[in-house]
XYZ file of C-alpha atoms in Angstrom:
702
model
C 45.941 -97.799 105.583
C 43.324 -100.036 104.237
C 39.911 -101.295 105.625
C 39.698 -103.551 108.771
C 38.877 -107.075 107.797
C 36.408 -108.947 109.704
C 37.613 -111.261 112.876
C 35.587 -114.319 114.241
C 35.111 -115.136 117.725
C 35.269 -119.404 117.973
C 32.820 -121.020 120.000
C 34.551 -122.340 123.140
C 32.352 -125.396 124.142
C 33.683 -128.272 126.026
C 32.465 -131.629 125.295
C 30.369 -131.936 128.602
C 28.182 -129.140 127.550
C 27.321 -130.162 124.419
C 23.840 -131.791 125.227
C 21.752 -132.259 122.130
C 18.067 -130.331 122.049
C 16.431 -133.555 122.308
C 18.047 -134.279 125.513
C 16.950 -130.967 126.477
C 13.406 -131.647 125.605
C 13.194 -134.854 126.687
C 14.196 -133.406 129.973
C 11.873 -130.340 129.746
C 8.607 -132.674 128.751
C 9.570 -135.084 131.818
C 10.051 -132.136 133.978
C 6.816 -130.165 132.739
C 5.157 -133.700 133.396
C 5.970 -133.799 136.897
C 4.794 -130.121 137.493
C 1.508 -130.921 136.150
C 0.965 -133.860 138.334
C 2.541 -132.362 141.672
C -0.124 -129.629 140.807
C -2.944 -132.310 140.271
C -1.944 -133.905 143.724
C -1.383 -130.598 145.454
C -4.813 -129.089 143.729
C -7.027 -132.357 144.873
C -5.407 -132.621 148.370
C -5.711 -128.969 148.655
C -9.658 -129.653 148.007
C -10.296 -132.556 149.949
C -8.232 -131.402 153.230
C -9.267 -127.947 153.393
C -12.752 -126.654 151.574
C -12.262 -123.327 152.117
C -8.466 -121.272 152.185
C -8.583 -119.010 155.607
C -5.194 -116.931 153.861
C -5.421 -114.612 150.781
C -1.731 -114.696 149.643
C -2.384 -113.773 145.921
C -2.966 -109.714 146.699
C -1.698 -108.204 150.301
C -2.121 -104.732 151.439
C 0.519 -101.597 151.116
C 3.626 -102.148 153.007
C 6.441 -99.990 153.259
C 9.072 -102.098 151.551
C 6.275 -103.576 149.050
C 7.751 -105.313 145.775
C 5.872 -106.433 143.179
C 8.899 -107.849 140.566
C 9.872 -110.891 142.588
C 6.761 -112.566 141.704
C 4.621 -110.194 139.635
C 2.256 -109.093 142.905
C 2.310 -107.539 146.454
C 4.473 -108.799 148.349
C 6.867 -107.835 151.480
C 10.605 -107.500 151.022
C 11.454 -110.059 153.224
C 8.784 -112.354 152.229
C 9.813 -112.321 148.204
C 11.140 -115.357 147.190
C 14.354 -113.423 146.204
C 17.211 -111.160 147.993
C 14.898 -107.952 147.491
C 15.295 -104.421 148.755
C 12.883 -100.959 147.444
C 13.749 -97.474 147.674
C 10.647 -95.949 148.925
C 8.846 -92.673 147.760
C 9.857 -91.035 151.372
C 13.446 -92.269 151.012
C 13.254 -90.504 147.231
C 11.775 -87.320 148.785
C 14.304 -87.166 151.482
C 17.486 -87.997 149.776
C 19.584 -85.345 147.438
C 19.335 -87.332 144.321
C 19.196 -85.524 141.172
C 17.870 -88.585 138.827
C 17.768 -92.375 138.993
C 21.655 -93.264 138.927
C 22.323 -91.013 142.200
C 19.738 -93.340 144.007
C 21.079 -96.739 142.556
C 24.412 -95.273 143.279
C 23.594 -95.165 147.144
C 22.226 -98.890 147.351
C 24.918 -101.151 148.274
C 25.866 -103.632 145.239
C 25.331 -101.266 142.298
C 28.417 -98.563 141.189
C 26.758 -95.996 138.821
C 29.752 -94.985 136.004
C 29.715 -91.520 134.539
C 30.527 -92.231 130.549
C 30.597 -90.265 127.910
C 26.919 -90.477 127.025
C 25.585 -90.718 130.010
C 26.182 -93.595 133.262
C 26.802 -97.108 133.122
C 25.415 -99.602 135.502
C 27.259 -102.270 137.920
C 25.809 -104.553 140.136
C 28.099 -106.803 141.900
C 31.043 -105.368 139.943
C 29.345 -106.909 136.492
C 28.654 -103.938 133.974
C 25.343 -104.230 132.307
C 24.230 -106.751 134.389
C 21.183 -105.732 135.372
C 17.573 -105.488 133.729
C 15.939 -102.546 133.413
C 12.415 -101.977 133.885
C 10.099 -99.124 133.803
C 6.890 -99.893 135.175
C 7.878 -103.401 134.402
C 8.535 -102.803 131.021
C 12.220 -103.791 129.578
C 14.255 -101.071 128.337
C 15.888 -101.147 125.013
C 16.909 -104.193 123.513
C 20.030 -105.859 121.953
C 21.894 -102.855 121.164
C 25.207 -102.637 122.536
C 26.483 -104.404 126.086
C 27.694 -101.114 127.465
C 24.362 -99.261 126.129
C 21.509 -98.534 129.105
C 18.846 -97.163 127.236
C 17.174 -95.272 130.795
C 16.922 -91.706 130.298
C 20.045 -90.192 132.191
C 16.998 -87.495 133.012
C 14.178 -89.693 134.239
C 12.209 -87.227 136.755
C 11.958 -88.546 139.942
C 8.864 -86.790 140.599
C 7.151 -89.649 138.715
C 8.278 -92.311 140.650
C 6.435 -94.507 143.696
C 9.538 -96.661 144.580
C 12.423 -98.437 142.820
C 12.668 -102.251 143.118
C 15.895 -103.927 143.765
C 16.317 -107.707 143.236
C 20.050 -108.900 143.666
C 20.616 -112.559 142.178
C 19.384 -113.897 139.119
C 15.542 -113.544 138.227
C 14.969 -114.801 134.895
C 12.378 -117.583 136.157
C 9.741 -114.970 135.587
C 11.608 -112.265 133.853
C 13.339 -114.349 131.006
C 16.780 -113.744 129.803
C 19.097 -110.445 130.824
C 17.601 -110.741 134.678
C 20.649 -111.667 134.953
C 23.007 -110.551 137.802
C 19.631 -109.120 139.278
C 16.730 -106.520 138.515
C 15.655 -102.744 138.726
C 12.007 -101.788 137.966
C 10.937 -98.594 138.359
C 7.761 -98.220 139.709
C 5.536 -94.973 138.547
C 2.947 -93.176 141.113
C -0.656 -93.647 140.618
C -3.484 -91.746 141.561
C -4.124 -93.923 144.529
C -0.430 -92.621 145.155
C -1.022 -88.607 144.644
C -4.142 -86.697 144.204
C -4.320 -82.929 143.268
C -1.348 -81.195 141.043
C 2.219 -79.955 141.532
C 4.094 -77.919 139.380
C 7.688 -76.793 139.653
C 11.081 -75.416 138.508
C 14.632 -76.949 138.822
C 17.983 -75.417 137.748
C 21.632 -74.739 138.640
C 25.116 -75.905 137.832
C 24.864 -79.662 138.110
C 23.671 -82.367 135.424
C 20.267 -80.533 135.013
C 20.928 -77.166 133.720
C 17.366 -76.112 134.082
C 13.959 -78.198 133.492
C 10.375 -78.083 134.425
C 8.387 -80.315 135.898
C 4.198 -81.210 136.288
C 2.033 -84.083 137.758
C -0.924 -84.520 138.366
C -3.490 -87.146 139.842
C -6.520 -88.163 140.970
C -8.827 -90.909 142.743
C -12.273 -91.434 142.591
C -14.214 -95.139 143.795
C -12.020 -97.816 141.975
C -11.194 -95.249 139.397
C -7.647 -93.324 139.278
C -5.290 -91.598 137.149
C -2.100 -90.246 137.001
C 0.285 -88.280 134.611
C 3.421 -86.341 135.008
C 5.621 -84.481 132.482
C 9.044 -82.761 132.363
C 11.479 -81.408 130.162
C 14.378 -78.952 130.123
C 18.004 -79.210 129.270
C 21.159 -80.234 131.140
C 24.617 -79.248 131.544
C 27.161 -79.106 128.646
C 30.199 -81.086 129.060
C 33.748 -79.788 130.372
C 35.180 -80.444 127.294
C 32.589 -78.962 124.638
C 35.238 -77.427 121.979
C 36.020 -79.643 118.726
C 37.954 -78.694 115.652
C 37.299 -82.143 113.532
C 33.985 -81.422 111.441
C 33.845 -83.318 108.350
C 34.484 -87.104 107.335
C 32.117 -88.870 105.513
C 31.103 -85.770 103.143
C 27.695 -86.963 101.659
C 28.634 -85.099 98.209
C 30.827 -87.955 97.880
C 30.409 -91.715 97.050
C 33.602 -92.956 97.482
C 36.300 -92.150 99.913
C 36.407 -89.749 102.969
C 36.471 -85.783 102.333
C 39.759 -83.929 101.451
C 41.926 -83.138 104.222
C 41.307 -79.453 103.360
C 37.933 -79.839 104.214
C 37.909 -81.816 107.719
C 38.711 -79.167 109.956
C 37.036 -76.300 111.453
C 35.362 -75.373 115.169
C 32.706 -75.849 116.897
C 31.110 -76.492 119.699
C 28.175 -78.750 121.527
C 25.169 -77.817 122.488
C 23.389 -78.662 125.865
C 21.768 -81.898 126.705
C 17.758 -81.986 125.703
C 15.457 -84.088 127.267
C 11.693 -84.182 127.640
C 9.685 -87.519 129.234
C 6.230 -88.258 130.306
C 4.163 -90.815 132.425
C 0.495 -91.717 132.341
C -1.677 -94.566 133.782
C -5.255 -95.208 134.463
C -7.103 -97.678 136.160
C -9.836 -99.229 137.443
C -9.410 -101.145 140.246
C -7.431 -104.653 139.921
C -9.427 -105.341 136.876
C -6.998 -103.175 134.508
C -4.643 -100.566 134.303
C -3.674 -99.159 131.007
C -0.101 -97.160 131.429
C 2.308 -95.558 129.088
C 5.597 -93.884 129.281
C 7.165 -91.344 126.489
C 10.993 -90.443 126.546
C 13.629 -88.357 124.158
C 16.500 -86.959 124.944
C 19.659 -85.858 123.282
C 23.051 -85.898 124.614
C 25.953 -84.445 122.436
C 29.871 -84.998 123.690
C 32.992 -84.480 122.069
C 35.468 -87.312 121.663
C 39.366 -86.784 121.324
C 41.609 -89.083 119.099
C 44.478 -91.046 121.087
C 47.503 -90.082 119.085
C 46.324 -86.996 116.865
C 45.295 -83.578 118.362
C 41.480 -84.295 116.489
C 38.359 -83.449 119.001
C 35.049 -84.252 117.061
C 31.360 -83.875 117.961
C 29.378 -87.272 118.524
C 25.461 -87.327 119.994
C 22.961 -90.272 120.914
C 19.649 -89.170 120.439
C 17.026 -92.109 121.613
C 12.859 -91.705 121.666
C 11.560 -94.665 123.737
C 8.551 -95.505 125.441
C 5.575 -98.235 125.695
C 1.972 -98.947 125.765
C 0.425 -101.183 128.407
C -2.234 -102.871 129.652
C -2.699 -105.495 132.533
C -4.800 -106.741 134.921
C -6.073 -109.371 136.986
C -9.155 -111.287 138.300
C -9.894 -114.123 141.102
C -12.272 -116.719 140.022
C -12.714 -118.122 143.351
C -11.281 -117.781 146.887
C -8.073 -118.996 146.531
C -7.289 -118.516 142.680
C -6.949 -115.894 139.788
C -5.414 -114.825 136.738
C -2.961 -112.323 135.773
C -2.448 -110.863 132.490
C -0.104 -108.437 130.657
C 0.565 -106.984 127.033
C 2.486 -104.317 125.743
C 4.195 -102.530 122.761
C 7.500 -100.767 123.319
C 9.901 -98.857 121.181
C 13.375 -97.961 121.290
C 14.519 -95.773 118.212
C 17.666 -93.812 118.656
C 20.051 -91.841 116.332
C 23.722 -91.507 116.364
C 25.930 -88.638 115.168
C 29.598 -89.302 114.437
C 31.236 -86.077 112.923
C 29.189 -85.910 109.974
C 27.751 -89.456 109.704
C 24.022 -89.888 110.892
C 23.410 -93.197 111.586
C 19.161 -94.816 112.636
C 18.233 -97.943 114.270
C 14.566 -98.939 115.576
C 13.697 -101.688 117.871
C 10.249 -102.880 118.442
C 8.868 -105.216 121.168
C 5.436 -107.070 121.396
C 4.688 -109.114 124.642
C 1.814 -110.829 126.067
C 1.699 -112.990 129.485
C -0.695 -114.955 131.302
C 0.288 -116.190 134.889
C -2.221 -118.281 137.338
C -1.994 -118.178 140.875
C -3.792 -120.804 143.366
C -2.988 -120.932 147.097
C -3.123 -124.507 148.515
C -2.834 -125.951 151.743
C -4.980 -123.500 153.432
C -3.095 -120.921 152.168
C 0.335 -121.935 152.806
C 1.675 -122.707 149.831
C 1.239 -120.477 146.595
C 1.369 -122.093 142.875
C 2.500 -119.591 139.990
C 2.457 -120.911 136.109
C 2.414 -119.093 133.281
C 3.268 -118.580 129.755
C 4.469 -115.806 128.020
C 5.410 -114.569 124.070
C 7.483 -112.029 122.598
C 8.736 -110.614 119.410
C 11.539 -108.089 119.118
C 12.130 -106.530 116.092
C 15.806 -104.683 115.323
C 16.466 -102.673 112.052
C 19.324 -101.201 110.797
C 21.138 -101.481 113.986
C 25.043 -100.077 113.275
C 27.625 -102.855 113.746
C 31.362 -101.613 113.008
C 33.801 -104.200 111.899
C 36.916 -101.160 112.664
C 37.508 -98.582 114.848
C 36.495 -95.410 113.086
C 38.912 -93.333 114.374
C 41.889 -95.090 113.045
C 40.654 -93.784 109.783
C 40.796 -90.116 110.769
C 44.568 -89.296 110.435
C 45.360 -86.678 107.699
C 47.302 -88.976 105.430
C 44.097 -91.200 104.594
C 42.843 -90.055 101.458
C 41.559 -93.221 100.300
C 39.725 -95.479 102.769
C 36.416 -95.057 104.938
C 35.807 -97.451 108.022
C 33.422 -100.316 107.491
C 29.675 -100.561 108.941
C 26.716 -102.228 108.365
C 23.347 -101.903 109.208
C 21.825 -104.989 110.984
C 18.581 -106.435 111.394
C 17.427 -109.352 112.927
C 14.469 -110.479 115.171
C 13.720 -113.084 117.917
C 10.614 -114.959 118.556
C 10.568 -116.081 121.997
C 8.020 -118.634 123.687
C 8.260 -118.747 127.733
C 6.612 -121.285 130.173
C 7.402 -121.240 133.453
C 6.141 -122.075 137.200
C 7.415 -121.461 140.863
C 5.717 -122.531 143.814
C 6.071 -120.787 147.140
C 5.441 -122.791 150.898
C 5.454 -121.446 154.341
C 6.192 -123.841 157.485
C 5.771 -122.177 160.573
C 8.324 -119.258 160.250
C 10.092 -120.611 157.380
C 9.603 -119.791 153.590
C 10.466 -122.223 150.988
C 10.522 -121.675 147.438
C 11.561 -123.024 143.773
C 10.798 -122.257 140.294
C 11.591 -123.298 136.357
C 11.385 -121.352 133.218
C 11.944 -122.651 129.980
C 12.470 -120.398 126.857
C 12.197 -120.990 123.793
C 14.223 -119.455 120.372
C 16.780 -120.137 118.524
C 19.511 -118.487 120.507
C 18.464 -120.027 123.927
C 19.791 -123.303 122.983
C 17.641 -124.779 125.276
C 18.808 -123.708 128.523
C 16.549 -123.631 131.505
C 16.591 -121.354 134.304
C 15.702 -121.961 137.715
C 16.001 -120.692 141.522
C 15.756 -121.741 145.548
C 16.057 -120.621 148.377
C 14.303 -120.242 152.292
C 13.841 -117.028 154.530
C 13.403 -118.266 158.038
C 12.366 -115.561 160.976
C 14.505 -116.894 163.444
C 13.136 -114.394 165.873
C 11.652 -110.532 166.153
C 15.230 -110.145 165.711
C 17.350 -112.188 163.601
C 16.199 -113.159 159.589
C 17.981 -115.128 157.202
C 17.483 -115.638 153.425
C 19.181 -117.567 151.089
C 18.649 -117.628 147.397
C 20.482 -119.817 144.584
C 19.745 -119.306 141.128
C 20.862 -118.825 137.304
C 20.110 -116.745 134.423
C 21.129 -116.348 130.645
C 21.815 -112.828 129.062
C 21.060 -112.890 125.135
C 23.389 -112.227 122.655
C 23.717 -108.467 121.364
C 23.989 -108.074 117.642
C 27.469 -108.112 117.206
C 27.577 -111.445 118.338
C 24.724 -112.772 116.234
C 27.104 -111.762 113.083
C 29.781 -113.993 114.833
C 30.114 -118.125 114.301
C 27.171 -118.941 116.821
C 28.010 -118.401 120.345
C 27.036 -119.574 123.852
C 24.905 -117.703 125.907
C 26.331 -115.889 128.724
C 25.495 -117.818 131.789
C 25.629 -116.534 135.679
C 24.795 -118.528 138.644
C 24.954 -116.857 142.496
C 24.654 -118.080 145.731
C 23.322 -115.002 148.122
C 23.086 -115.540 151.963
C 21.291 -112.464 153.635
C 21.372 -111.921 157.219
C 18.990 -109.268 159.171
C 19.153 -108.094 162.616
C 16.377 -105.071 163.844
C 16.814 -104.850 167.889
C 14.356 -102.170 168.235
C 12.822 -99.227 165.934
C 15.636 -96.954 165.573
C 18.507 -99.923 164.551
C 18.729 -102.251 161.310
C 21.494 -103.984 159.947
C 21.515 -106.344 157.125
C 24.389 -107.983 155.593
C 24.255 -109.791 152.478
C 27.129 -111.894 151.358
C 26.730 -113.308 147.970
C 28.892 -115.675 145.505
C 28.572 -115.646 141.387
C 30.060 -117.912 138.843
C 30.516 -116.447 135.326
C 30.552 -118.531 132.474
C 31.271 -117.761 128.409
C 31.064 -113.686 129.524
C 31.993 -111.197 126.695
C 33.053 -107.561 126.991
C 32.318 -105.672 124.428
C 35.190 -102.909 123.443
C 34.627 -99.571 121.161
C 37.648 -100.078 119.614
C 38.099 -103.937 119.607
C 34.152 -105.347 119.237
C 33.221 -108.652 121.493
C 36.206 -110.387 123.498
C 37.014 -114.283 123.860
C 34.564 -116.080 126.252
C 35.357 -115.295 129.754
C 34.853 -117.875 132.882
C 35.046 -115.636 136.184
C 34.173 -116.095 139.790
C 32.526 -112.694 141.915
C 32.071 -112.843 145.501
C 32.010 -110.127 147.856
C 29.441 -108.581 150.910
C 26.726 -105.894 151.042
C 26.414 -104.346 154.324
C 23.064 -101.772 154.867
C 22.814 -99.974 158.414
C 19.901 -97.809 159.515
C 20.013 -95.897 162.466
C 17.685 -93.526 164.242
C 19.527 -92.260 167.602
C 17.228 -89.600 168.245
C 13.548 -89.098 166.659
C 14.441 -86.454 164.053
C 17.671 -87.925 163.177
C 18.314 -90.827 160.650
C 21.719 -91.886 159.557
C 21.901 -94.924 156.380
C 25.213 -96.580 155.559
C 26.103 -99.002 153.170
C 29.113 -100.414 152.175
C 29.936 -102.895 149.196
C 33.040 -105.288 148.448
C 33.296 -107.017 145.492
C 36.470 -108.808 144.214
C 36.876 -111.779 141.433
C 39.096 -114.469 140.638
C 42.005 -112.812 138.179
C 41.143 -112.868 134.421
C 42.125 -110.660 131.822
C 39.954 -110.190 128.874
C 41.173 -111.368 125.359
C 41.132 -109.468 122.582
C 41.784 -109.435 119.098
C 42.656 -106.278 117.359
C 43.287 -105.892 113.409
C 46.013 -102.917 113.971
C 46.523 -102.775 109.981
C 45.743 -103.871 106.841
C 47.838 -104.405 103.522
C 47.898 -105.590 99.572
C 49.397 -108.557 98.984
C 48.952 -110.292 95.494
C 46.076 -108.644 94.763
C 44.290 -109.744 98.274
C 43.497 -107.309 101.339
C 45.634 -108.995 104.637
C 44.699 -108.452 107.531
C 47.196 -108.150 110.693
C 45.907 -109.103 114.181
C 47.949 -108.593 117.510
C 46.398 -110.057 120.972
C 45.502 -107.359 123.500
C 44.612 -107.852 127.177
C 42.392 -105.907 129.137
C 41.531 -106.039 133.036
C 37.444 -107.212 133.343
C 35.862 -104.915 135.487
C 36.560 -101.143 135.824
C 34.330 -101.383 139.086
C 35.954 -100.370 142.411
C 36.458 -103.025 144.886
C 35.350 -101.135 147.806
C 33.036 -98.255 147.840
C 30.934 -96.830 150.616
C 27.908 -93.928 151.440
C 26.873 -92.620 154.180
C 23.433 -90.566 154.605
C 22.258 -87.997 157.474
C 18.944 -86.528 157.626
C 18.154 -84.057 160.465
C 14.170 -82.955 160.574
C 14.430 -79.246 162.316
C 10.540 -79.592 162.056
C 7.985 -80.472 159.777
C 8.942 -77.904 157.030
C 12.700 -77.808 157.441
C 15.232 -80.791 156.871
C 19.000 -80.658 156.426
C 21.143 -83.878 155.019
C 24.394 -84.502 153.728
C 26.026 -87.796 151.824
C 29.853 -88.605 152.073
C 30.463 -90.915 149.118
C 33.858 -93.157 149.149
C 35.119 -94.518 145.605
C 37.774 -97.091 145.802
C 40.488 -97.154 143.283
C 39.750 -98.375 139.517
C 41.835 -99.350 136.603
C 41.362 -99.695 132.969
C 43.016 -99.988 129.613
C 42.441 -98.439 126.661
C 43.349 -99.270 122.974
C 46.512 -97.012 122.716
C 47.861 -97.246 126.427
C 50.962 -99.185 127.048
C 49.841 -99.540 130.446
C 46.982 -100.211 132.401
C 45.914 -96.798 133.972
C 45.011 -96.477 137.852
C 42.375 -93.963 138.941
C 42.610 -93.299 142.619
C 40.094 -93.397 145.568
C 37.951 -90.441 146.005
C 35.846 -89.122 148.901
C 32.768 -86.635 147.992
C 30.818 -85.116 150.195
C 26.891 -82.997 149.404
C 24.871 -81.277 151.458
C 21.474 -79.693 151.124
C 17.994 -78.551 152.678
C 14.567 -78.973 152.288
C 11.692 -76.379 152.424
C 8.113 -76.798 152.742
C 5.480 -74.323 152.666
C 7.276 -71.573 152.866
C 6.222 -67.695 152.393
C 2.511 -66.888 151.878
C 2.668 -68.554 148.451
C 3.284 -72.569 150.759
C 5.960 -73.112 148.148
C 8.762 -76.020 148.622
C 12.210 -75.344 148.184
C 15.293 -77.959 147.895
C 18.378 -76.643 147.509
C 21.530 -78.896 146.991
C 25.134 -78.783 146.737
C 27.259 -81.646 145.148
C 30.879 -82.132 146.003
C 31.005 -79.528 148.446
C 34.521 -79.992 148.703
C 35.149 -79.630 145.317
C 37.472 -82.575 144.663
C 39.255 -82.893 141.316
C 38.858 -86.629 140.146
C 38.678 -88.602 136.775
C 36.643 -91.749 135.981
C 37.443 -94.633 133.212
C 34.846 -93.828 130.564
C 34.447 -95.667 127.532
C 36.531 -94.556 125.478
C 39.189 -92.432 127.739
C 39.072 -90.707 131.155
C 36.310 -88.796 131.922
C 36.238 -85.633 134.317
C 34.020 -86.171 137.495
C 31.900 -82.771 138.293
C 32.773 -80.668 140.351
C 31.269 -78.653 143.060
C 27.788 -77.927 141.777
C 24.331 -76.378 142.786
C 20.729 -77.350 142.104
C 17.677 -75.660 143.383
C 14.343 -77.043 143.105
C 11.256 -75.432 143.814
C 7.920 -76.504 143.343
C 3.832 -76.125 144.530
C 1.014 -78.184 145.219
C -2.460 -77.399 144.310
């Protein structure tokens, strides 16, 4: 067996897309001039017509569905210039969720797929397409298209709400706000005063953990902190028999076959998270987050009876300073600066790989209300520097080398360093005319990989009556290349355009029906396969529907249902695979074959229904029913596409407050109550779904 050779992904660019950078710069400068002139005209008109604004749109009060992600300021989800929703603190506390993945899996449009080292997030059928934010700070970087950097064990005790945007959000958030955004908003001292500590144990994904949170508020000052740590449950396949290969004692070639085999078992996953913040009114807020987890797992070779240990360790966090200040009744500034990091260590058999990702970011935003408060102009500029060191990029599929007849060759990989400096300018205008809200925005990102591609959005929200609301949003977004792309010939950035139409019907306080239809055009999309590398560019259209129903037929009874349907044009993903190499005339010759895989592994249909019955103010009972539709996948050595059948899952639980003389709280949850045995497609092969499991959480407030 020979070392694998590099392959090139050739850039596919049609003539009508070959627009020079000079043309784009001219158009951008022309547009910027129009924006400046338009803003001046609006400012003068507003100053003449309205000596004083009577509405303050810059800062709004608390609301059940308040979000900040859409515009960087607090506003109602329906008023936001995007298709948006939020999972509130009350919903988090009432849910049966063990972690973030459970919460998102219950939201229409999302599908959370368990994989060997955590989970993969699909939004509207596309893997890794949602920009993940923790306290408005993007997590991770250009590590891997399939790598989710949010800790699988992120504690729910520190979360105030989870804001969700469906559809591109690049105008304010830049590249990678692709098919949507998920922003985890932490609690502050304004939301939680006092202290609470507790334990969680069971046989689910978290085997045992402890948590503590504290908060306080005095005048304009507030502070909050939360810490949790513990260990997760072991994998079902915890035994392995392949223990040595790279052999650090040798400089060339793999370890001798008689040293490669033995026995061992993986340890439990470990995790620890810390969240803290302090603030002084709106003038400033200092926040930080620290997260560590170590997730070991085993892999099995497709063709041999070999199982080996791998693990992913990650230490990540950020320090952020932000604030806002109004300099008159209708105008003000917001500023944000942060430093974030994401350090990883990957163990493969006896090989250790480390990488580092550092980000420095600063942003200044100006807002001004105009036309008596009916209009809002938002403009801003940001700078961002990302430095990545020793990112491992494989040029071969290393399990191919583990066979006992390979005595001489090691798989090739390289530690890759690169940096991206980005300067961005953006603007957005929102205007209210009676019952209609209109908006439009544009962003320009200047870095060498953007190709001068502008992001834009536009839309409207119309309150037809007290019962009916309609919203439509259209926009585009780009996705920055991953490291593997940067090693190949320069490729186009992935591009998506999405049109979403949302209708909401609320005939009374006890019923709310929300229906959203969408269509997306994905262009120059890439799929990353662990065995095959990057695919050729893919063009595909997606379309679907999301339905959400909230119904309270009785005061103590809440019923929530969510349905997702997503489909797309038929198009397989094309890979070129170097299946073997050989020597000829003193040279290594690589042999390639064409491999085609199905594009998506998300189900076409998924459904979830939650029922909560409050027996009294201290006792509530809950149940959740989920349906996961059929899925397909193809792996490297499979002759056929594998089909994974649909499955129905049932969870149930009970929550008790102020029980016994100690006035403690207790949650008891049973997952997969019917103990359904099912498989789901992972990265390297089928992943066994978790069987019946029990989780108990006990906490006490002081």
